Amino acid sequence: MDSPVTKATDAELANSIRALAMDAVEAAKSGHPGMPMGMAEIAVALWRRHLRHNPANPAWPNRDRFVVSNGHGSMLLYSLLHLTGYGLPIEELRRFRQLGSKTPGHPEYGYAPGVETTTGPLGQGFANAVGMALAERLLAARFNRPGFDLVEHHTYVFMGDGCMMEGISHEAAAFAGTLGLGKLVAFYDDNGISIDSDKGQIASWYTDDVPKRFGAYGWQVIPNVDGHDVEAVDKAIRKAKKEGKRGSGRPTLICCKTVIAKGAPKKANTGAAHGAALGAEEVAATRAAIGWPYPPFEIPEAVRAGWDAREAGKKAEKKWARLVSSYQKQFPDDAAEFQRRISGKLPQDFDSRVSALIEEINAKGETIPTRKASQNVLEVLIPLLPELVGGSADLTGSNLTMVKASKPVSPDSVSGNHLFYGVREFGMCAMMNGITLHGGLIPYGGTFLVFSDYARNAVRMAALMKIRVVYVFTHDSIGLGEDGPTHQPIEHAASLRLIPNLELWRPADTVETAAAWAAALRRKDGPTALLLSRQNVAFSKHETPSNIEKGGYILSDAPEARAVVIATGSEVPVALEAQKLLAGQGVPVRVVSMPSTSLFDRQAADYRNSVLPRELPKVAVEAGVTDYWRKYVGLEGAVVGIDRFGESGPAGDLFKHFGFTAENVAEAVRSLFG
Ligand SMILES: Cc1ncc(C[n+]2csc(CCOP(=O)(O)OP(=O)(O)O)c2C)c(N)n1
Ligand SMILES: [Mg+2]
């Protein structure tokens, strides 16, 4: 006879995930039951036997990180969070995919507690996990002391065939292998199925030798693990952890052979199970086949007890808290700094130091490229903010992301504050997301603005997740010159401005560049792109530098102005010259510098109208596509821009050729008066 103390078997624990996944998808009439049903035993091995976490505190800094890169398997994650005791009640699973629920179709950061990152765009979760594992290593190098492993956790990531096929898996895996991120453990759901496949047809488009591929990246690969054998997976995890204990251990890939929708009599091992409800008949048949007699969303007590991780989690965090308090006694300054870093707060004197810096820069009045101005700002900010971790996708000397206080991270010493990401723009940006999500660090990374396209979806994900990341996008226009149209951004500023919650700055000089950096670092709820020039930009004296914080402001006014010229970045000096020309011709105009349109748009209407009065005609000047500026100048205004690709040539010649001259801007203003 069953007694209440009967322990649930691993098979029952796995089947509880199967049941929740198929029932939630059935209730929503959409979703992906196949992956959770196929990875259920792997989840049992990891979550029951290894994962160190505390459901009561999803923000415990030293928890293991767990990422579902094949995010369509969201019901696997929601089931695990619910069953182990996170604040995700069964009602939320019943409302899977419904408006206002904590259980959206794909895991979204900030919705259900315990979701470490937003996944769904395949491959990116894996790169996020690499960033998290890297953050762990960097923080451990900074804060751990003999006998005090303050930062010491694993990062586990599930990934499918789709993640493997995506190019970003190469970028991130190669980087993780090179740096020897031994506490990173990836599980490959090798089921031979992706959307276009039914039975085994995946071989028509995907025949990679994954173990060899990861072996070549420098990973420890554990091939041919039966993904439905909890003991076999457990053994592989133990081997992975052993490797991670070595100082410069290899990251581990556990290749798990699985059957998609395992347990479903007709739909197991079919593409049909990937992304659609199984249907009432098949769900009933599955229940019978796996021996799960319980109604939908009902979990027997023994199974609940088997999953419950609250006690173990509480103990694990308490143990760590004791470690922290003795660390505090021995290393009070480091302990305080650790707490500050984890809280994401800037140092107390940040504002005063930045104000002093801006004053100093304004007094100096240097005419230099804004990328150089950015480096000068970093020279001051990096010693002040040890949480900054910079880097570049193999353009360090062009992006000017490195300063005197930068210490490069290398395979021999995974410590420091500057990363050579290699030519991996997408990987870099997705890894930066992981670094921020881990906590304790603020990443910034550089590449040419034109290659932001390569990284774009990771930028979008940072904006969607509302996380602080800073992009140093240099060579921001045709002004980069001789490298020609392949390297000259045209549509990039405008198209990046279309990403909600991405703050974009195109500063015009040294002072605006400093203000942009300060705003980017203060901003905790989203990423910022800094668009910086390769070429010199003339300095403009700032009477009230704090105006810059409004995103757009009157840089140079004229009594009884008859028009407004709006400009950004390297075109601001052109606008100021045009103002002089026009003054000589008896046409007074106001010049507005608008380094950040999104910030300007959020100002009160009174302020916006005072800068851009309705009654005055307007001309915008920016070395990029013109359409974006219509929202400021209207159909009756004019835009001096460039609606075609650039040309190879010296910057000065190109500016003249494409009409970014005072004469042409003046002509555009005069044209408004007929
Ligand atoms: C970047 C990206 N491209 C396309 C998709 C759409 N998509 C979702 S799952 C999937 C195939 C997944 O195959 P696999 O990872 O093997 O998942 P399985 O069916 O085995 O669960 C595709 C193409 C996506 N989510 N992200
Ligand atoms: Mg698959």
XYZ file of C-alpha atoms and ligand atoms in Angstrom:
701
model
C 0.000 0.000 0.000
C 1.206 3.511 -0.773
C 2.174 5.469 2.296
C 2.540 9.271 2.372
C 6.290 8.913 2.892
C 6.818 7.015 -0.361
C 9.543 8.808 -2.251
C 8.924 9.757 -5.825
C 11.107 7.961 -8.328
C 13.210 9.798 -10.874
C 10.811 8.520 -13.506
C 7.896 10.134 -11.704
C 9.794 13.402 -11.317
C 10.517 13.409 -15.030
C 6.940 12.506 -15.878
C 5.634 15.404 -13.798
C 7.479 17.732 -16.204
C 6.065 15.833 -19.180
C 2.556 16.167 -17.811
C 2.803 19.860 -16.944
C 4.319 20.659 -20.330
C 1.733 18.824 -22.404
C -1.169 20.036 -20.266
C -0.091 23.691 -20.310
C 0.388 23.583 -24.078
C -2.986 21.883 -24.416
C -4.640 24.599 -22.293
C -2.975 27.374 -24.301
C -3.742 25.550 -27.562
C -0.197 26.434 -28.592
C 3.371 25.934 -27.469
C 6.189 23.422 -27.545
C 5.689 20.177 -25.646
C 8.427 18.185 -27.417
C 11.540 19.668 -25.823
C 10.402 19.515 -22.151
C 9.255 15.932 -22.674
C 12.587 15.096 -24.288
C 14.828 16.826 -21.740
C 12.899 15.826 -18.622
C 15.422 13.268 -17.340
C 18.333 15.631 -17.977
C 16.477 18.195 -15.879
C 15.976 15.651 -13.103
C 19.682 14.821 -13.017
C 20.740 18.470 -12.965
C 18.092 20.042 -10.760
C 17.708 17.225 -8.242
C 21.357 16.379 -7.828
C 23.522 19.342 -8.731
C 21.948 22.743 -9.199
C 22.679 24.965 -6.212
C 19.943 27.560 -5.923
C 17.495 28.997 -3.453
C 13.907 29.272 -4.693
C 13.190 31.805 -1.937
C 15.861 34.138 -3.273
C 16.291 34.052 -7.042
C 18.778 36.926 -6.673
C 21.231 35.052 -4.435
C 24.507 36.231 -5.997
C 26.286 32.876 -5.713
C 23.525 30.686 -7.161
C 24.286 28.440 -10.094
C 22.971 29.991 -13.278
C 20.642 27.955 -15.484
C 19.779 29.015 -19.024
C 17.370 27.380 -21.468
C 18.877 28.505 -24.750
C 16.336 26.446 -26.694
C 13.767 28.808 -25.207
C 10.802 27.256 -26.995
C 11.081 24.665 -24.214
C 9.883 27.308 -21.760
C 7.469 24.899 -20.090
C 10.439 22.869 -18.898
C 11.760 25.923 -17.062
C 8.356 26.994 -15.720
C 7.708 23.445 -14.474
C 11.057 23.331 -12.702
C 10.596 26.736 -11.109
C 7.100 25.847 -9.967
C 7.992 22.395 -8.650
C 11.149 23.372 -6.806
C 9.357 26.141 -4.930
C 9.847 29.497 -6.677
C 7.077 32.045 -6.452
C 5.372 30.686 -9.543
C 2.050 29.158 -8.519
C 0.275 26.510 -10.569
C -2.269 29.133 -11.725
C 0.539 30.764 -13.679
C 1.209 27.458 -15.447
C -2.472 27.160 -16.207
C -2.243 30.608 -17.791
C 0.754 29.665 -19.935
C 1.125 32.102 -22.865
C -1.801 34.286 -21.748
C -1.730 38.057 -21.590
C -0.545 39.286 -18.208
C 0.739 35.899 -17.013
C 4.238 35.278 -15.688
C 4.576 32.453 -18.175
C 4.958 33.995 -21.638
C 5.555 31.775 -24.661
C 9.310 32.054 -24.299
C 11.105 32.733 -21.012
C 11.219 36.486 -20.467
C 13.629 38.038 -17.995
C 11.724 39.871 -15.265
C 8.473 37.884 -15.524
C 8.765 34.612 -13.601
C 11.244 34.569 -10.700
C 14.250 32.416 -11.549
C 14.305 33.175 -15.282
C 17.917 34.292 -15.746
C 17.618 35.641 -19.288
C 15.177 36.002 -22.127
C 15.605 33.214 -24.650
C 13.922 32.146 -27.843
C 16.201 33.636 -30.493
C 18.196 30.424 -30.824
C 21.850 30.359 -29.892
C 21.796 33.575 -27.909
C 21.004 31.972 -24.565
C 24.127 29.903 -25.011
C 26.183 33.063 -25.594
C 24.493 34.666 -22.555
C 25.611 31.659 -20.523
C 29.183 32.120 -21.727
C 28.968 35.742 -20.551
C 27.663 34.611 -17.165
C 30.454 32.060 -16.757
C 32.974 34.712 -17.727
C 31.524 37.156 -15.192
C 31.823 34.471 -12.521
C 35.498 34.017 -13.298
C 36.235 37.741 -13.358
C 34.475 38.373 -10.055
C 36.106 35.337 -8.448
C 39.515 36.650 -9.507
C 38.728 40.018 -7.963
C 37.031 39.021 -4.714
C 37.974 35.471 -3.689
C 40.679 34.968 -1.078
C 42.267 31.738 0.120
C 39.571 29.916 2.046
C 36.949 32.411 0.882
C 35.318 31.391 -2.356
C 32.816 34.222 -2.287
C 32.072 33.772 -5.989
C 32.066 30.130 -6.976
C 29.227 28.729 -9.021
C 28.461 26.876 -12.207
C 26.599 28.042 -15.277
C 24.450 25.375 -16.923
C 22.817 25.772 -20.301
C 20.441 23.619 -22.334
C 20.675 23.905 -26.089
C 19.116 22.204 -29.079
C 19.956 21.556 -32.709
C 18.747 25.050 -33.550
C 21.214 26.655 -31.125
C 23.964 24.533 -32.631
C 23.119 25.503 -36.204
C 23.185 29.218 -35.408
C 26.538 30.848 -36.149
C 26.620 32.521 -32.762
C 27.188 29.122 -31.156
C 30.547 29.087 -32.908
C 31.495 32.573 -31.730
C 30.555 31.930 -28.123
C 31.884 28.364 -27.902
C 35.224 29.303 -29.422
C 35.602 32.159 -26.951
C 34.620 30.013 -23.947
C 37.032 27.275 -25.004
C 39.907 29.693 -25.491
C 39.398 31.272 -22.082
C 38.908 27.897 -20.407
C 35.627 28.646 -18.687
C 35.594 25.351 -16.815
C 32.486 26.056 -14.776
C 30.356 26.277 -17.880
C 28.410 23.114 -18.654
C 26.245 22.838 -21.779
C 23.736 20.079 -22.483
C 23.053 19.363 -26.129
C 19.581 18.009 -26.790
C 20.592 15.808 -29.711
C 17.201 14.627 -30.953
C 17.684 14.788 -34.717
C 14.606 16.984 -35.078
C 14.096 20.621 -35.944
C 11.034 22.316 -37.371
C 11.405 21.310 -40.995
C 12.076 17.671 -40.111
C 9.711 14.869 -39.528
C 11.685 11.691 -38.928
C 15.423 12.114 -39.255
C 15.270 14.462 -42.258
C 17.382 16.917 -40.316
C 20.290 15.157 -42.030
C 19.358 16.970 -45.258
C 20.591 20.242 -43.790
C 22.518 19.460 -40.642
C 25.287 16.882 -40.444
C 27.837 18.624 -38.208
C 30.023 16.420 -36.079
C 29.194 18.370 -32.933
C 31.575 16.538 -30.577
C 34.494 17.111 -32.944
C 33.470 20.707 -33.419
C 33.444 21.456 -29.678
C 36.564 19.400 -29.145
C 38.280 21.661 -31.645
C 37.173 24.709 -29.652
C 38.950 23.312 -26.610
C 35.924 21.918 -24.782
C 35.703 18.707 -22.828
C 33.095 16.755 -24.781
C 31.146 13.893 -23.272
C 29.535 12.187 -26.260
C 26.759 9.635 -26.561
C 25.063 10.113 -23.240
C 21.611 8.559 -23.028
C 19.566 11.652 -22.209
C 16.811 9.519 -20.725
C 19.101 7.808 -18.246
C 19.299 9.970 -15.126
C 22.316 8.057 -13.821
C 24.237 8.506 -17.068
C 23.532 12.244 -17.152
C 24.437 12.542 -13.480
C 27.751 10.831 -14.131
C 28.483 13.207 -17.002
C 27.712 16.225 -14.812
C 30.069 14.937 -12.153
C 32.785 14.632 -14.766
C 32.082 18.170 -15.952
C 32.307 19.544 -12.416
C 35.568 17.742 -11.849
C 37.015 19.443 -14.919
C 35.757 22.799 -13.659
C 37.597 22.390 -10.385
C 40.911 22.693 -12.176
C 41.992 26.319 -12.363
C 41.876 26.527 -16.138
C 39.540 23.626 -16.811
C 37.746 23.256 -20.097
C 34.054 24.007 -20.424
C 32.054 20.828 -20.911
C 29.538 19.836 -23.547
C 27.364 16.879 -22.625
C 25.864 15.433 -25.794
C 22.586 13.829 -24.830
C 20.805 11.534 -27.237
C 17.132 12.151 -26.679
C 13.752 11.524 -28.230
C 11.605 14.587 -28.752
C 8.233 14.238 -26.962
C 9.432 11.041 -25.342
C 6.461 9.146 -23.965
C 3.927 10.207 -26.570
C 3.003 6.985 -28.413
C 2.384 8.512 -31.850
C 4.153 11.867 -31.758
C 7.461 11.024 -30.074
C 10.358 11.506 -32.477
C 8.325 13.621 -34.912
C 8.658 17.227 -35.961
C 4.955 17.573 -35.184
C 5.736 17.450 -31.455
C 8.114 20.395 -31.659
C 5.699 23.262 -31.639
C 2.057 22.255 -31.381
C -0.341 20.832 -28.826
C -0.358 17.043 -28.929
C -4.168 16.900 -28.973
C -6.509 15.391 -26.373
C -6.261 11.868 -27.721
C -2.464 11.776 -27.786
C -2.275 13.413 -24.346
C -4.520 10.669 -22.944
C -2.466 7.997 -24.683
C 0.729 9.516 -23.270
C -0.722 9.505 -19.758
C -1.446 5.812 -20.136
C 1.925 5.038 -21.679
C 4.005 6.760 -19.006
C 1.743 5.766 -16.137
C 0.590 9.225 -15.109
C -3.015 8.859 -13.975
C -3.413 12.329 -12.454
C -5.644 15.043 -13.928
C -4.093 18.088 -15.637
C -2.042 20.349 -13.340
C -2.350 17.956 -10.419
C 0.922 16.858 -8.854
C 0.895 14.130 -6.194
C 2.384 15.056 -2.815
C 5.303 12.655 -3.083
C 6.326 14.173 -6.408
C 6.023 17.684 -5.011
C 8.152 16.677 -2.056
C 10.664 15.076 -4.374
C 11.145 18.319 -6.275
C 10.950 20.765 -3.370
C 14.311 22.551 -3.181
C 13.380 25.161 -0.598
C 15.062 23.599 2.445
C 18.239 22.692 0.601
C 18.297 26.130 -0.999
C 17.880 27.913 2.298
C 20.732 25.900 3.781
C 23.011 26.546 0.817
C 22.455 30.280 0.937
C 22.865 30.356 4.721
C 26.187 28.601 4.414
C 27.298 31.212 1.932
C 26.001 34.020 4.147
C 28.175 32.717 6.981
C 31.152 32.771 4.637
C 30.311 36.342 3.670
C 30.129 37.480 7.272
C 33.563 36.111 8.156
C 34.884 37.575 4.896
C 33.405 40.866 6.001
C 35.394 40.739 9.233
C 38.678 40.016 7.504
C 38.200 42.105 4.383
C 35.686 44.810 5.220
C 36.508 47.042 2.254
C 36.279 44.225 -0.267
C 33.046 43.051 1.288
C 31.523 46.522 0.999
C 32.728 46.820 -2.576
C 31.254 43.408 -3.404
C 27.878 44.450 -2.028
C 27.964 47.702 -4.002
C 28.867 45.875 -7.180
C 26.102 43.340 -6.766
C 23.557 46.080 -6.082
C 24.498 47.719 -9.392
C 24.927 51.119 -7.700
C 27.548 53.530 -8.932
C 30.107 54.868 -6.418
C 28.779 57.701 -4.257
C 31.096 60.299 -5.715
C 30.201 59.403 -9.324
C 28.076 62.512 -9.952
C 30.560 64.964 -8.476
C 33.463 63.365 -10.328
C 31.577 63.477 -13.607
C 30.598 67.125 -13.145
C 34.206 68.027 -12.427
C 35.338 66.068 -15.470
C 32.843 67.800 -17.749
C 33.928 71.205 -16.494
C 37.531 70.328 -17.141
C 36.789 69.061 -20.648
C 34.747 72.151 -21.429
C 37.616 74.377 -20.303
C 40.111 72.435 -22.422
C 38.002 72.747 -25.559
C 39.821 70.123 -27.612
C 39.038 69.428 -31.245
C 39.498 65.662 -31.524
C 37.505 62.687 -32.861
C 34.648 61.753 -30.538
C 36.042 58.202 -30.317
C 39.166 59.786 -28.829
C 37.006 61.912 -26.556
C 35.364 58.682 -25.402
C 38.747 57.159 -24.604
C 39.691 60.265 -22.631
C 36.517 59.902 -20.593
C 37.295 56.224 -19.989
C 40.773 57.160 -18.754
C 39.017 58.866 -15.863
C 36.002 56.591 -15.409
C 37.732 53.217 -15.437
C 39.845 53.808 -12.331
C 36.694 55.169 -10.706
C 34.467 52.242 -11.748
C 36.196 48.885 -11.334
C 32.942 47.200 -12.374
C 33.494 48.323 -15.952
C 34.589 45.499 -18.195
C 35.432 46.732 -21.650
C 36.281 45.092 -24.890
C 36.227 45.231 -28.622
C 35.547 42.852 -31.471
C 39.117 43.044 -32.732
C 39.078 46.798 -33.252
C 40.536 47.916 -29.942
C 42.888 50.428 -31.523
C 40.080 51.892 -33.644
C 37.272 51.872 -31.079
C 39.678 53.173 -28.435
C 38.090 51.091 -25.704
C 41.349 50.478 -23.881
C 43.023 52.916 -21.494
C 45.989 52.949 -19.133
C 44.001 51.279 -16.366
C 42.781 48.484 -18.685
C 44.111 45.043 -17.879
C 43.576 42.532 -20.670
C 41.907 39.234 -19.853
C 43.813 36.266 -21.263
C 43.573 32.481 -21.152
C 46.488 32.469 -18.715
C 44.776 34.882 -16.410
C 41.019 35.220 -16.575
C 41.076 38.408 -14.549
C 41.248 42.039 -15.520
C 38.861 44.468 -17.153
C 39.359 44.370 -20.918
C 38.343 41.598 -23.276
C 39.650 40.877 -26.720
C 36.419 39.410 -28.051
C 37.900 38.596 -31.434
C 35.947 39.229 -34.645
C 32.655 38.198 -33.060
C 30.272 41.166 -32.902
C 27.098 39.171 -32.258
C 28.851 36.909 -29.785
C 30.332 39.908 -28.014
C 26.997 41.666 -27.602
C 25.185 38.508 -26.467
C 28.003 37.716 -24.036
C 27.796 41.276 -22.710
C 24.112 40.625 -21.990
C 25.175 37.587 -19.974
C 27.772 39.608 -18.078
C 25.187 42.201 -17.061
C 22.608 39.561 -16.172
C 25.131 37.853 -13.940
C 25.552 41.032 -11.924
C 28.581 42.764 -10.446
C 29.941 44.120 -13.729
C 29.009 46.717 -16.350
C 30.139 45.690 -19.835
C 30.955 47.985 -22.751
C 32.118 46.758 -26.115
C 33.204 48.273 -29.386
C 33.005 47.696 -33.098
C 32.430 49.823 -36.197
C 28.885 51.200 -36.294
C 28.294 49.527 -39.654
C 28.803 46.113 -38.025
C 26.172 46.769 -35.382
C 24.017 44.944 -37.937
C 25.922 41.761 -37.138
C 25.150 42.237 -33.450
C 21.713 43.689 -33.812
C 19.525 41.017 -32.259
C 21.640 40.970 -29.104
C 21.251 44.752 -28.889
C 17.509 44.276 -29.242
C 17.539 41.644 -26.495
C 19.362 44.000 -24.110
C 16.696 46.631 -24.807
C 13.922 44.067 -24.336
C 15.412 42.812 -21.069
C 15.988 46.381 -19.827
C 19.608 45.759 -18.929
C 22.618 48.060 -18.776
C 25.095 47.493 -21.597
C 27.101 50.150 -23.443
C 28.042 49.907 -27.119
C 30.981 51.889 -28.420
C 30.080 52.129 -32.104
C 32.793 54.156 -33.805
C 33.383 55.239 -37.424
C 29.863 56.550 -37.408
C 29.419 57.979 -40.922
C 30.885 58.508 -44.382
C 33.317 60.647 -42.388
C 35.361 57.505 -41.832
C 36.608 58.071 -45.341
C 38.698 55.803 -47.504
C 37.413 52.415 -46.306
C 34.434 53.116 -48.519
C 30.757 52.177 -48.673
C 31.077 48.741 -47.043
C 32.305 50.426 -43.890
C 30.268 53.625 -44.043
C 27.065 53.487 -42.008
C 24.116 55.155 -43.723
C 20.906 53.733 -42.269
C 22.393 52.614 -38.959
C 21.740 55.538 -36.644
C 18.140 55.815 -37.833
C 17.473 52.113 -37.657
C 19.004 51.728 -34.194
C 16.810 54.615 -33.039
C 13.816 52.462 -33.971
C 14.654 49.860 -31.309
C 12.452 50.633 -28.300
C 14.358 51.273 -25.069
C 17.729 51.561 -26.770
C 19.196 54.951 -25.931
C 21.312 56.247 -28.772
C 23.803 59.094 -28.524
C 25.666 60.720 -31.360
C 27.693 63.308 -29.490
C 29.135 66.329 -31.285
C 32.256 67.005 -29.260
C 34.265 66.191 -26.160
C 31.748 67.594 -23.687
C 28.765 65.854 -25.271
C 30.745 62.607 -25.332
C 31.413 62.823 -21.597
C 27.753 63.590 -20.917
C 26.728 60.615 -23.060
C 28.982 58.237 -21.144
C 27.648 59.515 -17.821
C 24.061 58.993 -18.981
C 24.848 55.495 -20.266
C 26.334 54.456 -16.941
C 23.580 56.003 -14.834
C 20.967 54.214 -16.891
C 20.078 50.951 -15.154
C 17.069 49.951 -17.222
C 18.399 49.619 -20.715
C 21.331 49.656 -23.103
C 22.995 52.681 -24.678
C 24.730 53.000 -28.033
C 27.412 55.656 -28.387
C 27.978 56.627 -32.024
C 31.426 58.127 -32.335
C 33.396 59.697 -35.143
C 36.658 58.529 -36.598
C 37.537 62.068 -37.699
C 38.114 65.272 -35.753
C 35.045 67.223 -34.745
C 35.377 70.905 -33.894
C 34.735 71.745 -30.263
C 31.806 73.974 -29.331
C 31.941 75.900 -26.086
C 29.085 74.915 -23.773
C 27.555 77.668 -21.650
C 25.324 75.196 -19.787
C 26.668 71.650 -20.177
C 23.779 70.226 -18.116
C 21.497 71.006 -21.087
C 23.026 68.029 -22.865
C 21.223 65.737 -20.432
C 17.978 66.720 -22.167
C 19.059 64.964 -25.359
C 18.479 68.043 -27.530
C 19.130 71.680 -26.701
C 19.821 75.126 -28.126
C 23.534 75.192 -28.747
C 23.666 78.567 -30.449
C 20.710 80.911 -30.662
C 20.080 84.024 -32.718
C 17.725 86.870 -31.853
C 14.573 86.656 -33.939
C 15.685 83.402 -35.507
C 13.771 82.622 -38.693
C 14.575 78.904 -38.764
C 16.056 76.098 -36.688
C 18.897 73.904 -37.856
C 19.025 70.594 -35.993
C 22.238 68.595 -36.192
C 23.987 65.682 -34.550
C 27.573 64.576 -34.102
C 30.107 65.656 -36.709
C 27.460 67.689 -38.549
C 26.994 70.113 -35.647
C 30.047 72.203 -36.594
C 28.717 72.303 -40.177
C 25.427 73.663 -38.854
C 27.255 76.311 -36.811
C 29.201 77.436 -39.880
C 25.982 77.631 -41.860
C 24.517 79.769 -39.076
C 27.383 82.241 -39.534
C 26.972 82.284 -43.292
C 23.262 82.904 -43.002
C 23.771 85.629 -40.417
C 25.950 87.398 -42.963
C 23.079 87.094 -45.432
C 20.588 88.554 -42.966
C 18.944 85.224 -42.061
C 19.273 84.581 -38.326
C 18.902 80.901 -37.419
C 19.063 78.869 -34.244
C 21.268 75.751 -34.031
C 20.012 72.825 -31.972
C 22.321 69.977 -31.115
C 20.399 66.734 -30.671
C 22.774 63.990 -29.541
C 19.973 61.749 -28.260
C 16.581 61.940 -29.951
C 14.917 59.418 -27.621
C 15.969 61.391 -24.578
C 14.760 64.619 -26.157
C 11.433 62.991 -27.009
C 10.883 62.165 -23.341
C 11.221 65.809 -22.221
C 8.136 67.792 -21.304
C 6.248 69.274 -24.242
C 7.006 72.809 -23.007
C 10.702 72.185 -23.183
C 10.525 70.516 -26.590
C 8.454 73.375 -27.972
C 10.849 75.917 -26.542
C 13.744 74.265 -28.373
C 11.835 73.535 -31.584
C 9.101 76.181 -31.796
C 6.190 75.039 -33.932
C 6.120 78.234 -35.954
C 9.738 78.104 -37.119
C 10.704 76.087 -40.188
C 13.359 73.455 -39.592
C 16.287 71.806 -41.324
C 17.980 68.688 -40.007
C 21.572 67.766 -40.821
C 22.888 64.283 -40.282
C 25.174 62.127 -42.447
C 22.605 59.333 -42.622
C 19.209 58.511 -44.155
C 16.780 61.420 -44.168
C 13.406 59.833 -43.320
C 13.971 59.692 -39.579
C 14.252 63.482 -39.341
C 10.854 64.145 -40.891
C 9.302 63.761 -37.438
C 11.137 66.908 -36.368
C 11.157 68.977 -39.547
C 7.806 67.857 -40.983
C 7.061 67.574 -44.657
C 7.585 71.295 -45.072
C 11.114 71.216 -43.614
C 14.331 70.039 -45.223
C 16.858 67.353 -44.414
C 20.472 67.393 -45.450
C 21.298 63.707 -45.356
C 22.341 60.810 -47.537
C 19.907 58.333 -49.040
C 22.357 56.207 -50.961
C 25.492 54.298 -50.093
C 28.735 56.218 -49.711
C 31.955 56.252 -51.682
C 35.579 55.622 -50.994
C 37.601 58.802 -50.545
C 39.074 61.169 -47.978
C 36.526 62.315 -45.406
C 36.762 65.986 -46.377
C 36.105 65.202 -50.036
C 33.151 62.989 -49.151
C 31.562 65.632 -46.941
C 31.765 68.087 -49.822
C 30.630 65.541 -52.404
C 27.539 64.580 -50.414
C 26.643 68.135 -49.461
C 27.606 68.303 -45.801
C 28.898 71.826 -46.173
C 27.904 75.127 -44.649
C 26.937 76.424 -48.094
C 24.613 73.526 -48.779
C 22.991 73.691 -45.356
C 22.528 77.453 -45.790
C 20.992 76.793 -49.184
C 18.599 74.258 -47.611
C 17.522 76.901 -45.079
C 16.995 79.535 -47.758
C 14.938 77.046 -49.787
C 12.390 77.021 -46.968
C 11.557 80.623 -47.673
C 10.781 79.929 -51.316
C 17.209 32.707 -34.350
C 15.978 31.875 -34.488
N 15.622 31.420 -35.691
C 14.493 30.694 -35.835
C 13.715 30.401 -34.767
C 12.429 29.603 -34.946
N 12.618 28.249 -34.364
C 12.220 27.955 -33.126
S 12.633 26.398 -32.679
C 13.340 26.085 -34.181
C 14.010 24.767 -34.497
C 14.456 24.170 -33.290
O 15.101 22.962 -33.463
P 15.723 22.376 -32.169
O 16.541 23.400 -31.504
O 16.379 21.121 -32.549
O 14.470 22.131 -31.235
P 13.606 20.841 -31.003
O 12.563 20.825 -32.058
O 14.501 19.677 -31.080
O 13.043 21.065 -29.655
C 13.254 27.192 -34.999
C 13.756 27.253 -36.375
C 14.117 30.904 -33.519
N 13.412 30.706 -32.428
N 15.257 31.616 -33.401
Mg 16.224 19.207 -32.133
